[in-house]
Amino acid sequence: MGKRTLELNERLYDYLLSVSLRDTPVQAALRHETDQLEMGMMQVSADQAQFMALLAKLLGARRVIEVGTFTGYSALALAQVLPEDGRLIACDVSKGWTDIARRYWQQAGVADRIELRLAPALETLDALVADDQGDSFDFAFIDADKQNQRNYYERCLALIRPGGLIAVDNVLWGGSVADPDNDTDDTRAIRDFNTFIYQDQRVDISLVPIGDGVTLARKRD
Ligand code: CA
């Protein structure tokens, strides 16, 4: 027992999942299909998706934005906790990946709650802002190209309501953010973003070491 977060080895992580992960058969099938893809490691961890779905449920979320949908696992987990007239706007640029997503959304019976926008996410977000939809979303999940992390964050902050929540993925970037010898463009962008949001007084924050690290930011009233 210590003051720091427990380190999870394979055995303990498997145990954690065995007593907490409540994947539906459709979710499990989607995870399995995505794992076979070359880019399969981009899939959000199942326990993280379940955690975010719980947060969305706690918020009573009806309107959700997702920036970076890939093959749709996180969107599926989030859409499942929305009310029937809830809406999730999913932003991605890949038809191939989101075709997989749509198949599973259909199977899970949540396809009518998910509006896929196949375009650069900044365009979609700017259009929502221009359409006067600021302060109208409850939850946003940002998990796309890391160079634009800050840009996505600013748009999402405008779009969510006071008290709403933004979850930003990959803030620990496999641990490379703390490695002084790692100076890739993505690592630097994530470090810069982490420093920025730490100082940002518009939000309350917590960096949660789940998955690849997710920062939660609650928009202050
Ligand atoms: Ca991610």
Coordinates of C-alpha atoms and ligand atoms in Angstrom, one line a residue:
M1 CA 0.0 0.0 0.0
G2 CA 1.6 3.3 -1.0
K3 CA 0.9 6.8 -2.0
R4 CA 1.3 6.2 -5.7
T5 CA -0.9 4.5 -8.3
L6 CA -0.5 0.8 -8.2
E7 CA 1.5 -0.7 -11.1
L8 CA -0.6 -3.2 -13.0
N9 CA 1.2 -6.3 -14.2
E10 CA -0.4 -8.6 -16.8
R11 CA -1.9 -10.9 -14.1
L12 CA -3.4 -8.1 -12.1
Y13 CA -4.8 -6.4 -15.1
D14 CA -6.4 -9.6 -16.3
Y15 CA -7.9 -10.0 -12.9
L16 CA -9.2 -6.4 -12.9
L17 CA -10.9 -7.1 -16.3
S18 CA -12.3 -10.4 -15.1
V19 CA -14.2 -8.8 -12.2
S20 CA -15.2 -5.5 -13.9
L21 CA -15.4 -5.6 -17.7
R22 CA -19.0 -5.9 -18.9
D23 CA -18.5 -6.2 -22.6
T24 CA -21.6 -7.1 -24.6
P25 CA -21.2 -9.9 -27.2
V26 CA -21.3 -7.2 -29.9
Q27 CA -18.6 -5.1 -28.2
A28 CA -16.4 -8.2 -27.7
A29 CA -16.8 -9.1 -31.4
L30 CA -15.9 -5.6 -32.5
R31 CA -12.8 -5.6 -30.3
H32 CA -11.8 -9.0 -31.7
E33 CA -12.2 -7.8 -35.3
T34 CA -10.3 -4.6 -34.6
D35 CA -7.4 -6.5 -32.9
Q36 CA -6.8 -8.2 -36.3
L37 CA -6.1 -4.9 -38.0
E38 CA -2.6 -3.6 -38.5
M39 CA -3.6 -0.4 -36.7
G40 CA -5.6 -2.4 -34.0
M41 CA -3.5 -1.0 -31.2
M42 CA -5.3 2.4 -31.8
Q43 CA -8.4 0.9 -30.2
V44 CA -9.3 2.4 -26.9
S45 CA -8.9 -0.1 -24.0
A46 CA -12.2 -1.8 -23.0
D47 CA -11.9 -0.7 -19.4
Q48 CA -11.3 2.9 -20.4
A49 CA -14.4 2.9 -22.6
Q50 CA -16.5 1.4 -19.8
F51 CA -15.1 4.1 -17.4
M52 CA -16.0 6.9 -19.9
A53 CA -19.5 5.4 -20.4
L54 CA -20.0 5.4 -16.7
L55 CA -19.0 9.1 -16.5
A56 CA -21.3 10.0 -19.4
K57 CA -24.1 8.2 -17.5
L58 CA -23.3 10.1 -14.3
L59 CA -23.5 13.3 -16.2
G60 CA -26.9 12.3 -17.6
A61 CA -25.4 12.9 -21.1
R62 CA -27.7 13.3 -24.0
R63 CA -25.3 14.9 -26.5
V64 CA -21.8 13.6 -27.0
I65 CA -19.0 14.5 -29.4
E66 CA -16.3 12.1 -30.4
V67 CA -13.2 13.3 -32.2
G68 CA -11.5 10.3 -33.7
T69 CA -13.8 7.3 -34.0
F70 CA -11.6 4.6 -35.7
T71 CA -13.6 1.3 -35.7
G72 CA -16.2 2.6 -33.3
Y73 CA -15.6 0.8 -29.9
S74 CA -15.7 3.9 -27.7
A75 CA -18.6 5.4 -29.7
L76 CA -20.5 2.2 -29.2
A77 CA -19.8 2.1 -25.4
L78 CA -20.9 5.8 -25.1
A79 CA -24.0 5.5 -27.4
Q80 CA -25.2 2.6 -25.3
V81 CA -25.7 4.8 -22.2
L82 CA -27.5 7.6 -24.1
P83 CA -31.2 7.9 -23.9
E84 CA -33.0 6.8 -27.1
D85 CA -33.2 10.4 -28.4
G86 CA -29.6 11.0 -27.4
R87 CA -27.0 11.9 -30.1
L88 CA -23.4 11.2 -30.5
I89 CA -21.6 13.0 -33.3
A90 CA -18.6 10.9 -34.4
C91 CA -15.8 12.6 -36.3
D92 CA -13.4 10.7 -38.4
V93 CA -11.8 10.8 -41.9
S94 CA -11.6 7.1 -42.6
K95 CA -14.5 5.4 -44.5
G96 CA -12.8 2.1 -44.2
W97 CA -12.5 2.1 -40.4
T98 CA -15.9 3.6 -39.8
D99 CA -17.6 1.1 -42.1
I100 CA -16.5 -1.5 -39.6
A101 CA -17.9 0.8 -36.8
R102 CA -21.3 1.2 -38.5
R103 CA -21.8 -2.5 -38.9
Y104 CA -21.4 -3.0 -35.1
W105 CA -23.5 0.1 -34.2
Q106 CA -26.2 -1.4 -36.3
Q107 CA -25.9 -4.8 -34.6
A108 CA -26.0 -3.2 -31.2
G109 CA -29.2 -1.2 -32.1
V110 CA -27.6 2.2 -31.5
A111 CA -26.9 3.3 -35.1
D112 CA -29.7 5.9 -35.0
R113 CA -28.1 7.6 -32.0
I114 CA -24.8 8.1 -33.8
E115 CA -24.2 10.7 -36.5
L116 CA -21.0 10.0 -38.4
R117 CA -19.3 13.0 -39.9
L118 CA -16.7 11.9 -42.4
A119 CA -14.5 15.0 -42.7
P120 CA -11.5 16.6 -40.9
A121 CA -12.8 17.0 -37.3
L122 CA -11.8 20.6 -37.1
E123 CA -14.2 21.3 -40.0
T124 CA -17.0 19.5 -38.2
L125 CA -16.4 21.1 -34.9
D126 CA -16.1 24.6 -36.4
A127 CA -19.4 24.0 -38.2
L128 CA -21.1 23.1 -35.0
V129 CA -19.7 26.2 -33.3
A130 CA -20.8 28.4 -36.2
D131 CA -24.3 26.7 -36.1
D132 CA -24.7 28.1 -32.6
Q133 CA -24.3 24.7 -30.8
G134 CA -22.0 26.0 -28.2
D135 CA -22.7 25.1 -24.6
S136 CA -25.0 22.3 -25.8
F137 CA -23.0 19.1 -25.4
D138 CA -22.5 17.1 -22.2
F139 CA -19.5 15.0 -23.0
A140 CA -16.6 15.0 -25.5
F141 CA -13.9 12.4 -26.2
I142 CA -10.8 13.6 -28.0
D143 CA -8.8 10.8 -29.5
A144 CA -7.4 11.8 -32.9
D145 CA -4.1 13.2 -34.4
K146 CA -2.0 14.5 -31.5
Q147 CA -0.8 17.6 -33.3
N148 CA -4.3 19.1 -33.2
Q149 CA -5.0 18.1 -29.5
R150 CA -5.1 21.7 -28.4
N151 CA -7.3 22.8 -31.4
Y152 CA -9.8 20.0 -30.7
Y153 CA -9.8 20.9 -27.1
E154 CA -10.6 24.5 -27.7
R155 CA -13.5 23.7 -30.0
C156 CA -14.9 21.0 -27.6
L157 CA -14.6 23.4 -24.7
A158 CA -16.8 25.8 -26.6
L159 CA -19.3 23.1 -27.5
I160 CA -19.8 21.5 -24.1
R161 CA -22.0 23.1 -21.4
P162 CA -20.7 24.4 -18.1
G163 CA -20.4 21.2 -15.9
G164 CA -19.8 19.1 -19.0
L165 CA -16.8 16.9 -19.4
I166 CA -14.0 16.5 -21.9
A167 CA -11.9 13.3 -21.9
V168 CA -8.5 13.6 -23.8
D169 CA -6.9 10.4 -24.7
N170 CA -3.2 9.3 -24.8
V171 CA -1.9 12.0 -22.5
L172 CA 0.9 9.6 -21.2
W173 CA 1.7 8.4 -24.8
G174 CA 3.2 5.1 -23.7
G175 CA 5.3 6.8 -21.1
S176 CA 7.3 8.8 -23.7
V177 CA 6.1 12.2 -22.3
A178 CA 8.4 11.6 -19.3
D179 CA 11.3 10.4 -21.3
P180 CA 13.7 13.4 -21.9
D181 CA 15.3 11.5 -24.9
N182 CA 12.0 11.3 -26.7
D183 CA 11.4 14.3 -28.8
T184 CA 9.1 13.2 -31.6
D185 CA 6.5 15.7 -32.9
D186 CA 3.6 13.8 -31.3
T187 CA 5.4 13.5 -27.9
R188 CA 6.1 17.2 -27.9
A189 CA 2.6 18.1 -28.9
I190 CA 1.2 16.0 -26.0
R191 CA 3.6 17.4 -23.5
D192 CA 2.7 20.9 -24.6
F193 CA -1.0 20.1 -24.3
N194 CA -0.5 18.6 -20.8
T195 CA 1.3 21.7 -19.6
F196 CA -1.3 23.9 -21.1
I197 CA -4.3 22.2 -19.6
Y198 CA -2.6 22.0 -16.2
Q199 CA -2.7 25.8 -16.2
D200 CA -6.1 26.2 -17.8
Q201 CA -8.4 27.8 -15.2
R202 CA -11.5 27.3 -17.3
V203 CA -11.6 23.7 -16.2
D204 CA -11.2 21.3 -13.2
I205 CA -8.9 18.4 -14.2
S206 CA -7.8 15.0 -13.3
L207 CA -5.2 12.9 -15.2
V208 CA -6.3 9.3 -14.8
P209 CA -3.7 6.6 -15.6
I210 CA -6.2 4.3 -17.4
G211 CA -5.4 3.0 -20.8
D212 CA -2.7 5.3 -22.3
G213 CA -3.6 8.0 -19.8
V214 CA -6.7 10.1 -20.1
T215 CA -7.2 13.7 -18.8
L216 CA -10.6 14.6 -17.7
A217 CA -11.5 18.3 -17.8
R218 CA -14.8 19.6 -16.4
K219 CA -15.9 23.0 -17.8
R220 CA -16.3 25.4 -14.9
D221 CA -19.5 27.2 -14.5
Ligands
CA1 CA -6.3 6.7 -28.3

